[in-house]
XYZ file of C-alpha atoms in Angstrom:
357
model
C 29.882 3.732 10.606
C 28.816 0.256 11.695
C 28.895 1.475 15.290
C 26.948 4.628 14.369
C 24.247 2.496 12.735
C 24.129 0.215 15.774
C 23.808 3.185 18.129
C 21.046 4.674 15.991
C 18.955 1.532 16.455
C 18.717 2.339 20.169
C 16.456 5.230 19.278
C 14.070 3.223 17.107
C 10.504 3.478 18.337
C 11.317 6.404 20.622
C 12.298 9.366 18.474
C 9.620 9.635 15.778
C 8.904 11.696 13.713
C 12.673 12.202 13.639
C 14.994 9.531 12.202
C 16.906 7.272 14.598
C 20.424 8.509 13.889
C 23.722 7.393 15.406
C 26.949 9.388 15.585
C 30.535 8.438 16.509
C 33.355 10.991 16.853
C 36.919 9.741 16.423
C 40.182 11.592 17.004
C 43.599 10.049 16.438
C 42.083 6.580 16.199
C 40.220 6.836 19.502
C 36.461 7.217 20.019
C 35.917 10.433 21.976
C 32.166 10.791 21.618
C 29.147 8.784 20.626
C 25.409 9.361 20.656
C 22.013 8.533 19.242
C 18.789 10.476 18.809
C 17.074 10.779 22.164
C 13.396 10.083 22.957
C 11.062 12.601 21.379
C 13.606 13.323 18.633
C 16.008 15.604 20.484
C 18.750 16.206 21.215
C 20.012 14.840 17.936
C 22.721 12.199 17.817
C 25.431 14.670 16.751
C 24.753 16.954 19.707
C 24.883 14.078 22.188
C 28.207 12.892 20.727
C 29.685 16.413 20.634
C 28.723 17.034 24.255
C 30.495 13.823 25.221
C 33.586 14.649 23.174
C 33.951 18.220 24.417
C 37.224 19.847 23.329
C 38.393 16.521 21.859
C 36.036 17.069 18.915
C 38.414 19.682 17.458
C 40.239 18.095 14.535
C 38.169 14.909 14.790
C 36.104 12.886 12.318
C 32.359 12.456 12.855
C 30.647 9.353 11.499
C 26.901 9.958 11.144
C 24.322 7.479 9.844
C 22.335 10.259 8.112
C 23.236 13.685 6.756
C 23.378 16.284 9.574
C 20.425 18.656 9.526
C 20.890 22.160 8.135
C 17.678 23.917 9.184
C 16.595 25.748 12.307
C 13.735 23.884 13.995
C 13.310 23.403 17.719
C 17.111 23.068 17.851
C 19.942 24.700 15.844
C 21.358 22.833 12.825
C 23.649 19.903 13.608
C 25.850 20.810 10.634
C 26.564 24.161 12.265
C 27.261 22.485 15.617
C 29.836 20.202 13.992
C 31.524 23.198 12.377
C 31.627 25.203 15.618
C 33.064 22.216 17.478
C 35.996 22.117 15.077
C 35.272 18.768 13.453
C 37.376 18.616 10.290
C 35.899 15.550 8.580
C 32.337 14.201 8.417
C 31.500 10.747 7.036
C 27.837 10.022 6.334
C 25.860 7.032 5.103
C 22.917 8.745 3.406
C 21.634 12.103 2.230
C 18.584 13.186 4.224
C 15.558 13.264 1.845
C 13.730 15.823 4.006
C 13.293 18.919 1.758
C 14.621 21.104 4.580
C 17.938 19.232 4.388
C 18.349 17.262 1.116
C 22.057 17.962 0.668
C 22.090 21.334 2.427
C 23.805 19.846 5.479
C 26.622 18.428 3.367
C 26.895 21.714 1.462
C 27.143 23.794 4.646
C 29.919 21.570 5.961
C 31.833 21.743 2.678
C 31.576 25.550 2.538
C 33.072 25.695 6.018
C 36.096 23.679 4.877
C 35.023 20.392 6.432
C 35.865 17.291 4.361
C 32.659 15.385 3.601
C 32.554 11.723 2.552
C 29.132 10.343 1.616
C 27.592 6.922 1.005
C 29.534 4.775 3.472
C 27.501 1.625 4.258
C 24.577 3.205 2.413
C 22.808 -0.117 1.843
C 22.638 -0.917 5.556
C 21.700 2.663 6.349
C 18.754 2.514 3.947
C 17.495 -0.547 5.813
C 18.005 1.097 9.212
C 16.222 4.290 8.132
C 13.594 2.570 5.966
C 10.660 3.925 7.943
C 11.878 7.517 7.848
C 12.723 7.254 4.137
C 9.272 5.837 3.315
C 7.591 8.570 5.339
C 9.435 11.244 3.399
C 9.158 9.631 -0.047
C 5.699 8.009 0.056
C 4.042 9.659 3.048
C 3.583 6.378 4.915
C 5.430 4.432 7.618
C 7.268 1.177 7.119
C 5.033 -1.791 7.989
C 6.225 -4.987 9.626
C 3.586 -7.711 9.743
C 3.950 -10.270 12.530
C 2.180 -13.630 12.374
C 2.397 -16.278 15.098
C 0.946 -19.553 13.886
C 0.947 -23.314 14.096
C 3.063 -25.397 11.732
C 0.107 -25.521 9.329
C -0.477 -21.752 9.361
C -3.360 -21.526 11.852
C -3.718 -18.836 14.509
C -6.559 -20.388 16.516
C -8.713 -23.469 16.799
C -12.113 -23.556 15.135
C -13.754 -22.177 18.291
C -11.218 -19.320 18.571
C -8.817 -20.616 21.222
C -5.383 -19.093 20.535
C -3.565 -18.621 23.851
C -0.922 -19.701 23.568
C 0.241 -21.171 20.257
C 3.829 -19.981 20.691
C 5.909 -20.142 23.860
C 7.091 -17.528 26.343
C 10.380 -16.936 24.501
C 8.597 -15.969 21.293
C 6.130 -13.766 23.142
C 8.932 -11.963 24.956
C 10.661 -11.312 21.633
C 7.420 -9.867 20.245
C 7.390 -7.356 23.094
C 10.996 -6.400 22.236
C 9.947 -5.901 18.605
C 7.021 -3.734 19.677
C 9.424 -1.532 21.618
C 11.484 -0.819 18.478
C 8.502 0.445 16.516
C 6.633 3.719 16.778
C 3.278 1.960 16.869
C 1.580 -1.416 17.310
C -1.423 -1.850 14.999
C -4.317 -4.305 14.822
C -7.666 -4.498 13.091
C -10.927 -4.002 14.925
C -11.814 -7.704 14.771
C -8.683 -8.651 16.701
C -9.291 -5.893 19.243
C -12.825 -7.173 19.854
C -11.949 -10.876 19.941
C -8.702 -10.803 21.943
C -9.159 -7.678 24.096
C -5.424 -6.869 23.859
C -3.560 -4.122 25.742
C -0.981 -3.788 22.902
C 1.631 -2.465 25.325
C 5.236 -3.509 25.868
C 5.467 -5.465 29.094
C 8.238 -7.057 31.119
C 11.106 -5.060 29.590
C 11.107 -1.891 31.683
C 10.218 0.288 28.697
C 9.568 3.916 29.673
C 8.135 5.140 26.359
C 5.296 2.966 25.086
C 4.575 2.739 21.344
C 1.366 4.227 20.000
C -1.466 1.692 19.910
C -3.377 1.867 16.630
C -6.687 0.087 16.106
C -8.389 0.217 12.705
C -12.131 -0.099 13.171
C -14.597 1.263 10.628
C -17.505 1.793 13.033
C -15.456 2.473 16.177
C -17.468 -0.289 17.830
C -14.847 -1.441 20.325
C -15.849 -2.522 23.841
C -15.806 0.420 26.210
C -15.134 -1.963 29.091
C -12.099 -3.711 27.573
C -8.390 -3.300 28.168
C -7.952 -0.583 25.543
C -10.592 1.553 27.195
C -9.394 0.843 30.723
C -5.780 1.796 29.946
C -6.426 4.457 27.300
C -4.466 6.994 29.344
C -1.507 4.672 30.021
C -0.175 4.768 26.468
C -1.186 6.667 23.308
C -4.249 5.158 21.640
C -5.141 6.115 18.061
C -8.314 4.848 16.418
C -8.601 4.859 12.623
C -12.280 4.865 11.654
C -14.662 5.474 8.760
C -17.284 8.142 8.317
C -20.279 6.140 9.593
C -19.473 6.390 13.295
C -22.140 7.018 15.913
C -21.530 10.354 17.653
C -21.814 8.804 21.107
C -18.991 6.360 20.327
C -16.834 9.161 18.971
C -17.453 11.215 22.104
C -16.837 8.259 24.399
C -13.442 7.373 22.945
C -12.376 11.015 22.708
C -13.368 11.394 26.347
C -11.106 8.484 27.262
C -8.166 10.269 25.622
C -8.002 8.385 22.327
C -6.962 10.215 19.170
C -9.457 9.673 16.357
C -8.193 9.510 12.776
C -10.938 9.442 10.120
C -9.890 7.621 6.942
C -11.549 6.812 3.645
C -13.187 3.472 2.863
C -12.624 1.340 -0.222
C -15.159 0.059 -2.748
C -16.061 -2.802 -0.423
C -16.898 -0.411 2.397
C -13.847 -1.355 4.476
C -11.165 1.030 5.659
C -8.780 1.704 2.801
C -5.341 0.366 3.868
C -3.449 3.010 1.912
C -5.555 5.770 3.487
C -4.783 4.325 6.930
C -1.034 4.440 6.353
C -1.170 7.905 4.815
C -2.992 9.150 7.914
C -0.421 7.518 10.191
C 2.438 8.913 8.126
C 0.964 12.420 8.253
C 0.780 12.051 12.042
C 4.533 11.395 12.111
C 4.812 7.619 12.410
C 7.736 5.967 10.620
C 7.679 2.342 11.865
C 4.487 0.322 12.454
C 4.305 -3.221 13.843
C 1.089 -4.899 12.694
C -0.213 -7.907 14.623
C -3.305 -8.808 12.565
C -5.962 -10.054 12.428
C -6.169 -12.251 9.395
C -8.481 -10.106 7.248
C -6.666 -6.862 8.079
C -3.265 -8.468 7.402
C -4.528 -9.743 4.041
C -5.746 -6.275 3.076
C -2.307 -4.782 3.768
C -0.545 -7.562 1.850
C -2.971 -7.310 -1.056
C -2.360 -3.568 -1.294
C 1.428 -4.068 -1.393
C 1.908 -2.167 1.862
C 3.828 -4.751 3.902
C 7.579 -4.171 3.891
C 8.693 -6.901 6.315
C 7.250 -10.178 7.541
C 8.024 -11.682 10.940
C 6.784 -15.193 11.511
C 6.806 -17.305 14.666
C 5.976 -20.913 13.892
C 5.108 -23.379 16.636
C 5.469 -27.137 16.508
C 1.806 -28.044 16.593
C -0.861 -28.565 13.948
C -4.480 -27.406 14.169
C -5.833 -28.760 10.901
C -8.063 -27.348 8.199
C -10.784 -26.407 10.674
C -8.404 -24.048 12.490
C -8.526 -20.348 11.726
C -6.009 -19.309 9.036
C -3.310 -16.727 9.698
C -4.369 -14.756 6.612
C -7.724 -13.915 5.126
C -8.584 -14.179 1.450
C -6.219 -12.511 -1.028
C -8.257 -13.292 -4.143
C -5.308 -14.770 -6.041
C -5.794 -16.834 -9.184
C -2.147 -17.069 -10.226
C 0.948 -17.896 -8.215
C 2.773 -15.082 -9.965
C 0.423 -12.553 -8.386
C 1.282 -13.591 -4.830
C 3.295 -11.079 -2.756
C 6.936 -12.180 -2.674
C 9.394 -11.704 0.185
C 13.099 -12.465 0.614
C 14.313 -14.537 3.559
C 16.492 -12.476 5.910
C 16.855 -14.663 8.987
C 15.679 -17.889 10.553
C 16.496 -19.193 14.029
C 15.117 -21.132 16.952
C 13.475 -19.209 19.794
C 13.097 -21.701 22.625
C 10.637 -24.238 21.164
C 9.507 -22.103 18.217
C 11.025 -20.934 14.947
C 11.508 -17.264 14.038
C 11.687 -16.336 10.370
C 12.060 -12.784 9.053
C 11.443 -11.696 5.471
C 11.730 -8.435 3.573
C 9.926 -7.311 0.460
C 11.532 -8.933 -2.574
């Protein structure tokens, strides 16, 4: 099961809206097939592993990181494929919460005489499938917030200089993290100030993540990188209702997908509405890279599931621009709390990862 979970991670960022599942088929103590969900969501992990195993799947055990599907979609049910292949035992980590499955895959296997064992390494599987589980249970993707800052929590000097606070090793790792998410998201202020491409570069990635920019008025520069490479990778723009028609037409003409979302009482894009729109569009894992006000709005709304921090060994002082905007906290007990998962050196910087407490 540990291997199945590891294999499933290879599909992260590439197979949405489907879950990134891994499957290992074992016969007489020898691995005869293994697979993970392919880009675009199909073929499913079980089918890839069964194709590799061939006739050796008869009488074998299949270890699957999520319950095999039981419904006819664009492909036949994986539970049926396991039965037809002659697999006699299926070990799974989690029940699939999708209403079209939700125990039906396990039930179909059991009715066919296949031994089913559930819940193996369930805790690790819940972490691996967190984005898919959140999409199905709450209608939103999992959100990882990345902040790269100086030792004293600044992301730029007072005049806005920010390239580069962290070193090349940290920046390369950020690109690897982007590649394992369905989408990279920033606020409109960051898009205007930094003119980012938001693509994965230097890693030979074939399938780029969706680039999401949240901008109430859609007032992004039509001569910037996002506009110039709008056709190179998917570009989704979350916007409010007060958008000038010419801007809407311009971005649509460039190939961007426009997602209208509601605004909050302060007139800003409602962070929950943003994530609900992204979840409805199929996203399960979103990597947010700021800016400070947008990051604070997500944290304040309780919508950040993981924090990734890169801290550099320099100080910019009180006049530097803070990594987070105002949260409006009066009491320490009201501050969002996260649990430390990992800390390590990345070249000359420090990586620290946190999950929601």
